[in-house]
XYZ file of C-alpha atoms in Angstrom:
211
model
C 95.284 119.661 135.889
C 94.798 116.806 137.562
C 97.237 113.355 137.257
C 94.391 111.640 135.369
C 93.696 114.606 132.947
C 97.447 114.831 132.001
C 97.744 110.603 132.159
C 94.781 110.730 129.591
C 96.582 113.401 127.633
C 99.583 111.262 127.028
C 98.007 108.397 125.895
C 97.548 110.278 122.663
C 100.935 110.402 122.318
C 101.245 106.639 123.535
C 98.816 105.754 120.860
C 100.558 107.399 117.975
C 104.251 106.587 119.180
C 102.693 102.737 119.160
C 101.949 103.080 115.672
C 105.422 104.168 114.697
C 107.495 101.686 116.172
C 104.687 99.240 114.573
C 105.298 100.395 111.394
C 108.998 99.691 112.066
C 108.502 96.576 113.272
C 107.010 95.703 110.336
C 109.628 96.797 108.570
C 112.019 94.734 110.077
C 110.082 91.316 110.019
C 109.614 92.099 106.218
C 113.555 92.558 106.216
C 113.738 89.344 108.255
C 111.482 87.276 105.962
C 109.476 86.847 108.769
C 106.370 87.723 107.234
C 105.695 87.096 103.291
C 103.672 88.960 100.505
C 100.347 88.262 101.412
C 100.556 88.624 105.318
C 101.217 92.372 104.511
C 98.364 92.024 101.938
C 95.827 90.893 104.822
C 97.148 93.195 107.556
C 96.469 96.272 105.136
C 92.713 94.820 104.239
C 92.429 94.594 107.848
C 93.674 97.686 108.793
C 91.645 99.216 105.686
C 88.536 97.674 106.425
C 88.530 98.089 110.459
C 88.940 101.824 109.772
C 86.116 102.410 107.288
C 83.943 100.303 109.658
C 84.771 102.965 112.348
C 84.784 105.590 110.146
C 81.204 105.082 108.898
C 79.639 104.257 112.682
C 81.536 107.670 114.798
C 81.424 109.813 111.834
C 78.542 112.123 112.212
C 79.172 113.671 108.575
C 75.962 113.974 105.795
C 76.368 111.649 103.250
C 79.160 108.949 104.246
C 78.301 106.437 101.928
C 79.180 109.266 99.234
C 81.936 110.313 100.502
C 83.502 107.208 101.335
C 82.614 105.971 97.598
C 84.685 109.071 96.675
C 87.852 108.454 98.645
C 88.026 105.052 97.605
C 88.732 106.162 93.828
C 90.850 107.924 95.002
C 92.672 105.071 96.798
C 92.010 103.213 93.482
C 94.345 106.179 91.435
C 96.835 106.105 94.469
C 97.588 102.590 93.980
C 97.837 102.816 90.146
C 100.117 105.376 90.549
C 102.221 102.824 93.569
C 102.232 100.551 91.092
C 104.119 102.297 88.098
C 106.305 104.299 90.343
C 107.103 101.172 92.622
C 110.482 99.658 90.293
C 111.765 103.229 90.652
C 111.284 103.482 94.317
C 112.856 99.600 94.563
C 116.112 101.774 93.227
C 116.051 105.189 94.263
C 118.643 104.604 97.157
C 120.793 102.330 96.094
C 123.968 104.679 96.310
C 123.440 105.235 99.926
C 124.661 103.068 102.477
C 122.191 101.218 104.895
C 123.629 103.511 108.220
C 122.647 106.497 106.116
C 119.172 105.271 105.355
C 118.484 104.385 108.842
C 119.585 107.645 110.169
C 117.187 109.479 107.816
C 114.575 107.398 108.174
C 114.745 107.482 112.382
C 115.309 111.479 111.959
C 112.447 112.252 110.010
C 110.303 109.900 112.030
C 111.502 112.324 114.847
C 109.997 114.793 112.910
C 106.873 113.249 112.049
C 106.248 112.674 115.645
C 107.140 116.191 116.580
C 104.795 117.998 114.485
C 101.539 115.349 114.697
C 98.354 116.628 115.672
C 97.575 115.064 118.835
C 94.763 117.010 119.740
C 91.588 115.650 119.331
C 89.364 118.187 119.166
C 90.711 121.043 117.198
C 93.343 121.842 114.982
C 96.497 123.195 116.251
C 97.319 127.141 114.697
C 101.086 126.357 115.274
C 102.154 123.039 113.615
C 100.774 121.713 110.372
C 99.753 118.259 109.861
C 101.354 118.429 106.330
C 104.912 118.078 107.515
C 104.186 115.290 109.436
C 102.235 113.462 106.917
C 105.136 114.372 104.567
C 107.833 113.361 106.919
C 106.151 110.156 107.641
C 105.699 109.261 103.919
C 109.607 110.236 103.240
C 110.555 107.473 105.725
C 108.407 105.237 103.979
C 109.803 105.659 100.851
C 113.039 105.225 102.277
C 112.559 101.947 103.854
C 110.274 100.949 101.166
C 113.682 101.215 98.794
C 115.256 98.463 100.718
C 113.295 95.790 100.496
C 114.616 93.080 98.644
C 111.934 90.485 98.181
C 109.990 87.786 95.386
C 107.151 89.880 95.292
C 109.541 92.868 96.025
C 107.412 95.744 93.793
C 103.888 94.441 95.826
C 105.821 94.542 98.945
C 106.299 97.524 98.148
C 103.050 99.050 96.949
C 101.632 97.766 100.362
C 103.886 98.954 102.345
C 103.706 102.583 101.550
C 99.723 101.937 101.565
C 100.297 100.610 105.450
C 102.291 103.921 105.979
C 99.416 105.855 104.360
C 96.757 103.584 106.572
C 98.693 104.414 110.066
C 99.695 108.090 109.375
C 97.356 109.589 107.296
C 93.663 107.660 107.757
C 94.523 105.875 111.805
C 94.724 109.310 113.212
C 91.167 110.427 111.645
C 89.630 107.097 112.752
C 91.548 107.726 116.309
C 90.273 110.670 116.938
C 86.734 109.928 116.077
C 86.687 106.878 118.575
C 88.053 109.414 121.653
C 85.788 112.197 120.434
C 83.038 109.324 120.785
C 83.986 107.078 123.799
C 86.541 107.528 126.018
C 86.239 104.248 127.227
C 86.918 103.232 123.618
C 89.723 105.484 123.243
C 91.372 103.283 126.014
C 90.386 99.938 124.166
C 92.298 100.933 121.085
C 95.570 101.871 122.939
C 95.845 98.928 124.903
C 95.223 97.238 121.289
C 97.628 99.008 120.063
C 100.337 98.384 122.964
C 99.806 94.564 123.119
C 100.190 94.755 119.025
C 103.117 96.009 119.124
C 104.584 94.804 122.731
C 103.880 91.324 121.060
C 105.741 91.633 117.998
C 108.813 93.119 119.094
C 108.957 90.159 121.838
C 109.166 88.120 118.784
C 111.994 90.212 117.454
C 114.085 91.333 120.335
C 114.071 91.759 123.896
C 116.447 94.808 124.244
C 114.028 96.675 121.545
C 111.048 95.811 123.631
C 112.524 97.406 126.788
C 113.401 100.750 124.927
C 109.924 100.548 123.741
């Protein structure tokens, strides 16, 4: 292979890694009271509605207006359900210590990484995008717990829907932009990089040189 083949391999990974330590970064500005209630509110709508936008243009499936009218009642029940399970989730670490919930929460994200689907073609026959999914949605929950905030049960609901936006619905939208344009493909990471490089300036200089 040549350097370029393998350079545009790993920006799959790059892309993907970028939206982890996002979604941590996040974290810790909503930790911080950096960011409030309704900043999360607009970054999810944003997030939401820049991926359907995509979705609908590179999707080549019959019927997207359908489908898409489908999904969203789903997304309708899914944050119903946030919203009555969201005071138990506010509570369902509280006898663990915050080292323990940062070392599960950094392990499974290990894990999430490790079994992603980074290909962007076909589906791999050896790992299954379930356990990553699942992994990624554990460390949400986690995190999610932790937050101790006014509008602490929205923050909540919104922040699991940001994990379900970058892990679950990102990935789709990602792959259907490189499958598309690769020039595009490159567009989005460096989107992605600057994102992130940005905010962790903002939040420390020692994390943005591990990044």
């Amino acid at each position: 292979l040549s350097y370029l083949t393998v350079f545009s391999y790993a920006s799959m990974v790059l892309q993907h890694y970028s939206s982890v330590v996002f979604f941590f970064v996040v974290y810790k500005y909503l930790v911080q009271r950096r960011t409030s209630f309704w900043s999360l509110l607009q970054l999810d709508f944003l997030l939401l509605a820049v991926g359907l936008l995509a979705y609908y243009v590179f999707s080549e499936m019959p019927n997207k207006g359908a489908y898409l009218w489908e999904k969203s009642k789903v997304g309708v029940m899914m944050l119903i359900c946030l919203r009555l399970t969201a005071p138990v989730i506010q509570t369902l670490t509280l006898s663990f210590s915050e080292d323990t919930i940062y070392a599960l929460a950094i392990t499974f994200s290990v894990v999430h990484l490790a079994f992603h689907e980074y290909s962007a073609s076909v589906q791999s026959p050896h790992f299954s995008a379930a356990i990553s999914f699942n992994a990624a949605i554990f460390t949400a929950v986690l995190l999610a717990s932790r937050l101790q905030h006014r509008h602490s049960v929205g923050i909540v609901m919104l922040f699991i829907v940001l994990a379900v936006l970058a892990f679950s619905l990102f990935p789709i939208v990602a792959r259907l932009v490189t499958l598309r344009s690769a020039a595009l493909h490159w567009l989005l990471v460096l989107a992605q990089w600057l994102a992130t490089t940005a905010l962790l300036r903002h939040l420390a200089f020692t994390l943005l040189i591990g990044y």
